[in-house]
Amino acid sequence: MKNIGKTLFLALLLLPWSAAVMAQGTGGQVTGNVQFDGQFTRADSVIGATQAPERWLMNARADILYTNGGFNAGLRFESYLPPLPGFNTQYKGYGIANYFVKYANDLLDVTAGTFYEQFGNGLILRAYEDRYIGIDNALLGLSFRLRPYRGIQLKGLGGVQRNYWSYGGGLVRGVDAEVDVNSLFKSLDEKPLRLSLGAGFVSRYEEAENIAAATPGYSLLLPLNVGAGSLRADVRYKGWLLAAEYARKGQDPNAMNGYIYRKGEALLLNAAYSQKGFSTSVQAKRVDNMAFKSVRSSTGEMLYINYIPAITKQHTYAFLCMYPYATQATGEMGLQADVMYKIKKETLLGGKYGTDIHFNCSMITGLVTSPIGGAGTDGYTSQFFATGEHYYTDLSLEVAKKLSSRHKAVCTYGYVVFNPTIEGHAGPQHHNHVLVADYTWRVATGKTLRFEGEWMGSDSHYDVEVDDKRAGDWLMALAEYSFGGHYFVSLSDQYCYRDGVGNYYTAAFGYTHDATRIQLSYGKQREGILCIGGVCRAVPATNGLTLGITTSF
Amino acid sequence: MFVAVALLYASCDKVEADANGYYIYYSGAIGDWVDGPAIADHSPHVLLEKYTGVRCLNCPDGDAVIHAAMNTYGSALIPISIHDSSSFTRPYGSDQRLSTPVGNTWSRYFGISSYPTAICNRTEMGGTLQFNPAAGVSAAVEAALSQPVMMALAASMERDGNHYAVTVSLEYLQDYPNPLTVTLLLLEDSVRATQLQPDGRTKDTAYLHSHLLREAITNPWGADVDADGHKGTKRQARFTHTSTNPLVNHSHCYIVAFVSDKNTRQILAATECR
């Protein structure tokens, strides 16, 4: 990425900005944000933390966006010198990682450069970034959105995908159409029954390469152009929602599926109902061989063309997050139910302010498959409706109650059954019970005290061979005090009191002013897995000082 | 949009599996032997080499007998029509010469002196190696078919114009410690050339010569087989060949392969593929 061509491109980008500013004095608007995260590492043999040779690690980025009417141009500078623990070391370096120009009017949006895009739920295409996971699947190329008629939106794109500081060799092309049927016809515009339909198609081209088959002297017969298509529908009626998307992928032997030729498919269903004080939803999905990457030999977190949405709850409390679910794009089935209910005010259970109850449960299993062969074959057959090996169960009940104008309490019970298979290693399933008490006390104006206590009882035991430091029974306490409208200080400790090892304490201090936040913390971090939306990265154990600065302008 | 989807969809590749369900192709060095698949067809096959000539008046009768035998024995009988450089093979008028270097080599080796002459599996049948096919081939073919089947042979071919890629697989059905060779031949059907008829005077200018030997893809005596000679051994090799003969109509061509004892020249298995 650090080449002369890009520098020239950037110069060309910047030229109209400066010219416009000088010539008119009102040459549009520049906005942006900056994020800096640094960590000074120390070795700690008890928790398995190591000291990086550089000692000081740092992730930093600055997004700058210029807007002038329908014209946008932006760039993002990133530096990983070196990357923080847990981020892929291939990020090491710095440079302009993202740059684009965009023009938009009522009819058309055109973007040249790097861009993000999603078709439907992302089953066939989702170019996105998540800075906390360390994923950036941006496409470098050209994209457009066309709105030829009210209620119709067409998308088209072509490009190559970011792969840390370079681009993958695969070429991604795609088109998508979405029709809001009610908007098409004025007579339907105000009807409560609303229907939207969508369809997309993505094709990946990658040059041939020699991939040896299991039979000596033979190589895999590779399809160079791999296609994936999807159909989707969304029906709404008053508080009801029914949505479905089905995607199918052609022969795509790749490193993720062991170079088998079975076609992929994915089905995502969602039914929901909501009204004041109550909402519920049920989601179901079935995914079979749907890992779709722009480079067939890629196995890491980068170069995914598509995205399989997670249908497990994204928890925030530490012990409920300890065993997160990692989406199995090669094959899984899942079901999730979610209910939120607010007990009305001035009732026995609702009290003066009402009580919020949130129940969520999800279960994910593998597929039932019959093997055909390994690489170079169709791999397996599977029964569409049969559920296979249990992967994950998550059940949680959260009760939130505002006790007074100054006091609020949240109590949560969670139950997680976790199969280590989803993290790629064998072992018995873990059954974890978690209790969380979260109490917030607004002491005075601008002064808030928050206490959090957590307990996790697990049937897992620490095994030196496996060295999973999440095992065992845990206690956690956290106290956080915000004061002066700008400052906060917190202390927390996670302690494994049975069948495991570890005592992880952290002290943090923060300052917030307008859009700027500065946080300094010192402590130990347990190794584990961080997942956002089912996409995960390993988090190694660390012991050290952390500095975080974010601001926007 | 529909056009765009159609174009993208049409641009997607679909690769076909082989008969065993594998999406693979041979990518080893040409002529290198590697472990191969099991071969389903263990039935005996007979390679019938027929030495013939366009000026040989008995040869059409030999052809007729062999065609009749092909109807009787089906794919078990694999005939080859060989023209050497004797006076019987000198073409009429401006006809193309049907003789080949490989045919000459074999003719000299086997001492072919009369036409037509046939050889079954290069093995003595009834106490003799050569016989006149015009007098009948059934006895020799029956004798060859009754021999124990030492190995199974299979071949597949991909052709791109005049370029051929042939994959040969063999499976030892019995122990056979002697060194082996595999020979690949390019044959052509329906080659029009004037042929003297049995009355000795008539010349059929539209005579269609079948299973005509055109070229040897390997050395005339074959390429060495790299195998341990034990029963159950399965080996495979791939060969490529580009024909430079402008008179060959490649749409009429096919491949004949046979495995022979390197010392005795005895043919142990034969097959053809189109």
XYZ file of N, CA and C in Angstrom, chain B residues 34-142:
327
model
N 2.847 -42.876 -10.669
C 2.409 -42.613 -9.296
C 1.371 -43.656 -8.937
N 1.074 -43.749 -7.655
C 0.015 -44.677 -7.240
C -1.297 -44.269 -7.884
N -2.015 -45.251 -8.364
C -3.239 -44.954 -9.102
C -4.454 -45.582 -8.466
N -5.580 -45.424 -9.109
C -6.825 -45.977 -8.567
C -6.996 -47.446 -8.941
N -7.907 -48.097 -8.240
C -8.273 -49.465 -8.620
C -9.019 -49.426 -9.938
N -8.921 -50.505 -10.683
C -9.586 -50.574 -11.991
C -10.713 -51.586 -11.898
N -11.880 -51.163 -12.314
C -13.062 -51.999 -12.145
C -13.098 -53.149 -13.148
N -12.633 -52.903 -14.354
C -12.760 -53.900 -15.422
C -11.558 -54.852 -15.400
N -11.813 -56.075 -14.954
C -10.741 -57.079 -14.913
C -10.884 -58.102 -16.032
N -11.705 -57.835 -17.006
C -11.933 -58.812 -18.083
C -10.755 -58.795 -19.051
N -10.527 -59.947 -19.729
C -9.389 -60.007 -20.661
C -9.662 -59.216 -21.939
N -8.608 -58.677 -22.522
C -8.692 -57.985 -23.801
C -7.586 -58.518 -24.705
N -7.871 -58.564 -25.955
C -6.915 -59.112 -26.929
C -6.526 -58.008 -27.901
N -5.231 -57.829 -28.050
C -4.751 -56.874 -29.046
C -4.407 -57.667 -30.307
N -5.104 -57.372 -31.364
C -4.895 -58.082 -32.634
C -4.202 -57.135 -33.603
N -2.916 -57.406 -33.842
C -2.145 -56.595 -34.778
C -2.263 -57.230 -36.160
N -2.716 -56.460 -37.103
C -2.890 -56.972 -38.472
C -1.983 -56.184 -39.403
N -1.026 -56.898 -40.027
C -0.143 -56.258 -41.005
C -0.822 -56.367 -42.362
N -0.943 -55.230 -43.005
C -1.756 -55.180 -44.214
C -1.122 -54.213 -45.206
N -1.699 -54.103 -46.391
C -1.187 -53.190 -47.398
C -2.243 -52.890 -48.440
N -2.128 -51.754 -49.043
C -3.157 -51.342 -50.014
C -3.034 -52.126 -51.318
N -1.875 -52.730 -51.541
C -1.699 -53.542 -52.761
C -1.780 -55.038 -52.450
N -2.343 -55.380 -51.312
C -2.484 -56.770 -50.873
C -3.901 -57.216 -51.203
N -4.050 -58.175 -52.121
C -5.391 -58.520 -52.588
C -6.185 -59.311 -51.564
N -5.517 -59.993 -50.623
C -6.256 -60.751 -49.612
C -6.594 -59.927 -48.361
N -6.043 -58.739 -48.369
C -6.240 -57.947 -47.147
C -7.689 -57.536 -46.910
N -8.466 -57.176 -47.934
C -9.878 -56.859 -47.661
C -10.614 -58.028 -47.008
N -10.279 -59.250 -47.396
C -10.930 -60.398 -46.739
C -10.515 -60.464 -45.272
N -9.253 -60.174 -45.043
C -8.778 -60.132 -43.640
C -9.517 -59.068 -42.854
N -9.709 -57.935 -43.492
C -10.465 -56.861 -42.807
C -11.884 -57.321 -42.481
N -12.513 -58.009 -43.450
C -13.896 -58.440 -43.234
C -13.978 -59.432 -42.079
N -13.019 -60.341 -42.008
C -13.010 -61.319 -40.913
C -12.847 -60.606 -39.563
N -11.969 -59.642 -39.550
C -11.732 -58.936 -38.282
C -12.952 -58.105 -37.870
N -13.596 -57.508 -38.860
C -14.818 -56.763 -38.528
C -15.891 -57.693 -37.968
N -15.973 -58.863 -38.526
C -16.948 -59.835 -38.012
C -16.574 -60.247 -36.590
N -15.266 -60.439 -36.365
C -14.819 -60.820 -35.018
C -15.098 -59.705 -34.009
N -14.989 -58.482 -34.462
C -15.280 -57.359 -33.552
C -16.734 -57.397 -33.115
N -17.610 -57.787 -34.033
C -19.018 -57.908 -33.663
C -19.222 -59.026 -32.647
N -18.406 -60.072 -32.787
C -18.552 -61.224 -31.894
C -17.998 -60.933 -30.502
N -16.824 -60.341 -30.473
C -16.124 -60.191 -29.185
C -16.260 -58.794 -28.576
N -16.836 -57.914 -29.322
C -17.062 -56.580 -28.777
C -15.772 -55.893 -28.360
N -15.831 -55.232 -27.191
C -14.672 -54.439 -26.760
C -13.513 -55.309 -26.297
N -13.743 -56.635 -26.207
C -12.640 -57.527 -25.806
C -11.586 -57.605 -26.891
N -11.954 -57.293 -28.096
C -11.011 -57.384 -29.219
C -10.617 -55.966 -29.656
N -9.306 -55.736 -29.667
C -8.796 -54.416 -30.046
C -7.873 -54.599 -31.242
N -8.357 -54.324 -32.447
C -7.520 -54.527 -33.627
C -6.699 -53.286 -33.972
N -5.560 -53.534 -34.586
C -4.724 -52.453 -35.105
C -4.346 -52.831 -36.536
N -4.520 -51.907 -37.419
C -4.153 -52.135 -38.811
C -2.805 -51.452 -39.058
N -1.781 -52.266 -39.411
C -0.414 -51.752 -39.497
C 0.067 -51.847 -40.943
N 0.536 -50.732 -41.442
C 1.129 -50.708 -42.777
C 2.633 -50.494 -42.612
N 3.410 -51.446 -43.097
C 4.855 -51.259 -43.023
C 5.339 -50.661 -44.349
N 6.601 -50.804 -44.663
C 7.113 -50.156 -45.882
C 7.406 -51.163 -46.994
N 6.706 -52.276 -46.964
C 6.891 -53.258 -48.041
C 6.228 -52.746 -49.319
N 6.440 -53.494 -50.399
C 5.857 -53.083 -51.683
C 4.337 -53.147 -51.653
N 3.780 -53.925 -50.729
C 2.318 -54.039 -50.642
C 1.671 -52.768 -50.069
N 2.487 -51.945 -49.492
C 1.911 -50.752 -48.854
C 2.156 -49.490 -49.669
N 2.765 -49.621 -50.828
C 3.035 -48.443 -51.673
C 1.709 -47.871 -52.163
N 1.462 -46.614 -51.907
C 0.139 -46.052 -52.228
C -0.098 -45.941 -53.732
N -1.383 -45.930 -54.061
C -1.784 -45.714 -55.447
C -1.886 -44.209 -55.713
N -1.444 -43.814 -56.913
C -1.624 -42.420 -57.332
C -1.111 -41.443 -56.292
N -1.991 -40.524 -56.021
C -1.603 -39.483 -55.069
C -2.083 -39.778 -53.650
N -2.488 -41.010 -53.425
C -2.949 -41.368 -52.063
C -1.834 -41.152 -51.034
N -2.238 -40.918 -49.838
C -1.251 -40.781 -48.756
C -0.642 -42.135 -48.430
N 0.582 -42.088 -47.950
C 1.238 -43.319 -47.534
C 0.756 -43.651 -46.122
N 0.294 -44.881 -45.941
C -0.269 -45.290 -44.652
C 0.761 -45.971 -43.752
N 1.930 -46.209 -44.307
C 2.939 -46.857 -43.474
C 3.506 -45.885 -42.446
N 4.018 -46.464 -41.362
C 4.524 -45.637 -40.261
C 5.861 -46.188 -39.791
N 6.678 -45.350 -39.214
C 7.960 -45.833 -38.674
C 7.776 -46.925 -37.622
N 6.759 -46.756 -36.775
C 6.567 -47.753 -35.734
C 6.141 -49.088 -36.365
N 5.331 -49.006 -37.417
C 4.927 -50.220 -38.109
C 6.130 -50.928 -38.727
N 7.022 -50.125 -39.282
C 8.227 -50.715 -39.872
C 9.075 -51.407 -38.811
N 9.204 -50.768 -37.690
C 10.021 -51.325 -36.602
C 9.480 -52.685 -36.173
N 8.187 -52.718 -35.967
C 7.586 -53.976 -35.515
C 7.651 -55.034 -36.610
N 7.381 -54.608 -37.837
C 7.376 -55.560 -38.954
C 8.741 -56.234 -39.082
N 9.787 -55.416 -38.974
C 11.129 -55.989 -39.058
C 11.392 -56.931 -37.892
N 10.945 -56.513 -36.693
C 11.208 -57.323 -35.498
C 10.518 -58.683 -35.599
N 9.276 -58.659 -36.071
C 8.521 -59.914 -36.117
C 8.732 -60.662 -37.444
N 9.493 -60.077 -38.352
C 9.790 -60.757 -39.623
C 8.559 -60.945 -40.484
N 7.751 -59.933 -40.599
C 6.526 -60.027 -41.390
C 6.913 -60.106 -42.871
N 6.433 -61.143 -43.555
C 6.808 -61.322 -44.956
C 5.611 -61.552 -45.849
N 4.458 -61.803 -45.300
C 3.264 -61.998 -46.124
C 2.128 -61.151 -45.552
N 1.153 -60.880 -46.434
C 0.074 -59.983 -46.036
C -1.260 -60.572 -46.481
N -2.270 -60.529 -45.684
C -2.250 -60.002 -44.314
C -1.669 -61.026 -43.340
N -1.088 -60.519 -42.282
C -0.601 -61.356 -41.184
C -1.081 -60.737 -39.871
N -1.514 -61.620 -38.987
C -2.026 -61.131 -37.696
C -1.236 -61.749 -36.553
N -1.193 -61.018 -35.469
C -0.559 -61.495 -34.236
C -1.497 -61.153 -33.079
N -1.745 -62.131 -32.243
C -2.628 -61.920 -31.092
C -1.797 -61.768 -29.827
N -1.864 -60.605 -29.228
C -1.178 -60.344 -27.941
C 0.307 -60.673 -27.991
N 0.842 -60.747 -29.216
C 2.265 -61.060 -29.382
C 2.624 -62.337 -28.609
N 1.680 -63.263 -28.670
C 1.827 -64.514 -27.934
C 1.506 -65.665 -28.888
N 2.273 -66.711 -28.803
C 1.977 -67.875 -29.653
C 0.634 -68.467 -29.252
N -0.232 -68.606 -30.248
C -1.532 -69.213 -30.014
C -1.600 -70.483 -30.857
N -1.725 -71.623 -30.229
C -1.737 -72.878 -30.970
C -0.387 -73.177 -31.604
N 0.671 -72.755 -30.950
C 2.009 -73.077 -31.417
C 2.560 -72.129 -32.454
N 1.819 -71.093 -32.836
C 2.328 -70.147 -33.826
C 2.015 -68.715 -33.412
N 2.960 -67.817 -33.751
C 2.769 -66.415 -33.385
C 1.950 -65.695 -34.450
N 2.301 -65.940 -35.731
C 1.639 -65.225 -36.824
C 0.625 -66.144 -37.505
N -0.428 -65.545 -38.018
C -1.417 -66.338 -38.764
C -2.104 -65.425 -39.760
N -2.783 -66.065 -40.694
C -3.491 -65.311 -41.740
C -4.901 -65.002 -41.261
N -5.200 -63.766 -41.042
C -6.531 -63.456 -40.512
C -7.644 -63.767 -41.506
N -7.313 -63.757 -42.796
C -8.374 -64.040 -43.772
C -8.908 -65.452 -43.606
N -8.089 -66.312 -42.987
C -8.542 -67.683 -42.777
C -9.294 -67.834 -41.468
N -9.414 -66.775 -40.733
C -10.158 -66.812 -39.462
C -9.292 -66.401 -38.295
N -9.931 -65.721 -37.338
C -9.194 -65.231 -36.167
C -9.756 -65.796 -34.874
N -10.878 -66.484 -34.962
C -11.577 -66.888 -33.734
C -10.722 -67.783 -32.846
N -10.032 -68.734 -33.464
C -9.250 -69.673 -32.661
C -8.189 -68.931 -31.852
N -7.505 -67.982 -32.519
C -6.449 -67.243 -31.827
C -7.036 -66.339 -30.736
N -8.136 -65.684 -31.066
C -8.742 -64.784 -30.079
C -9.267 -65.575 -28.889
N -9.930 -66.693 -29.181
C -10.437 -67.522 -28.074
C -9.286 -67.989 -27.181
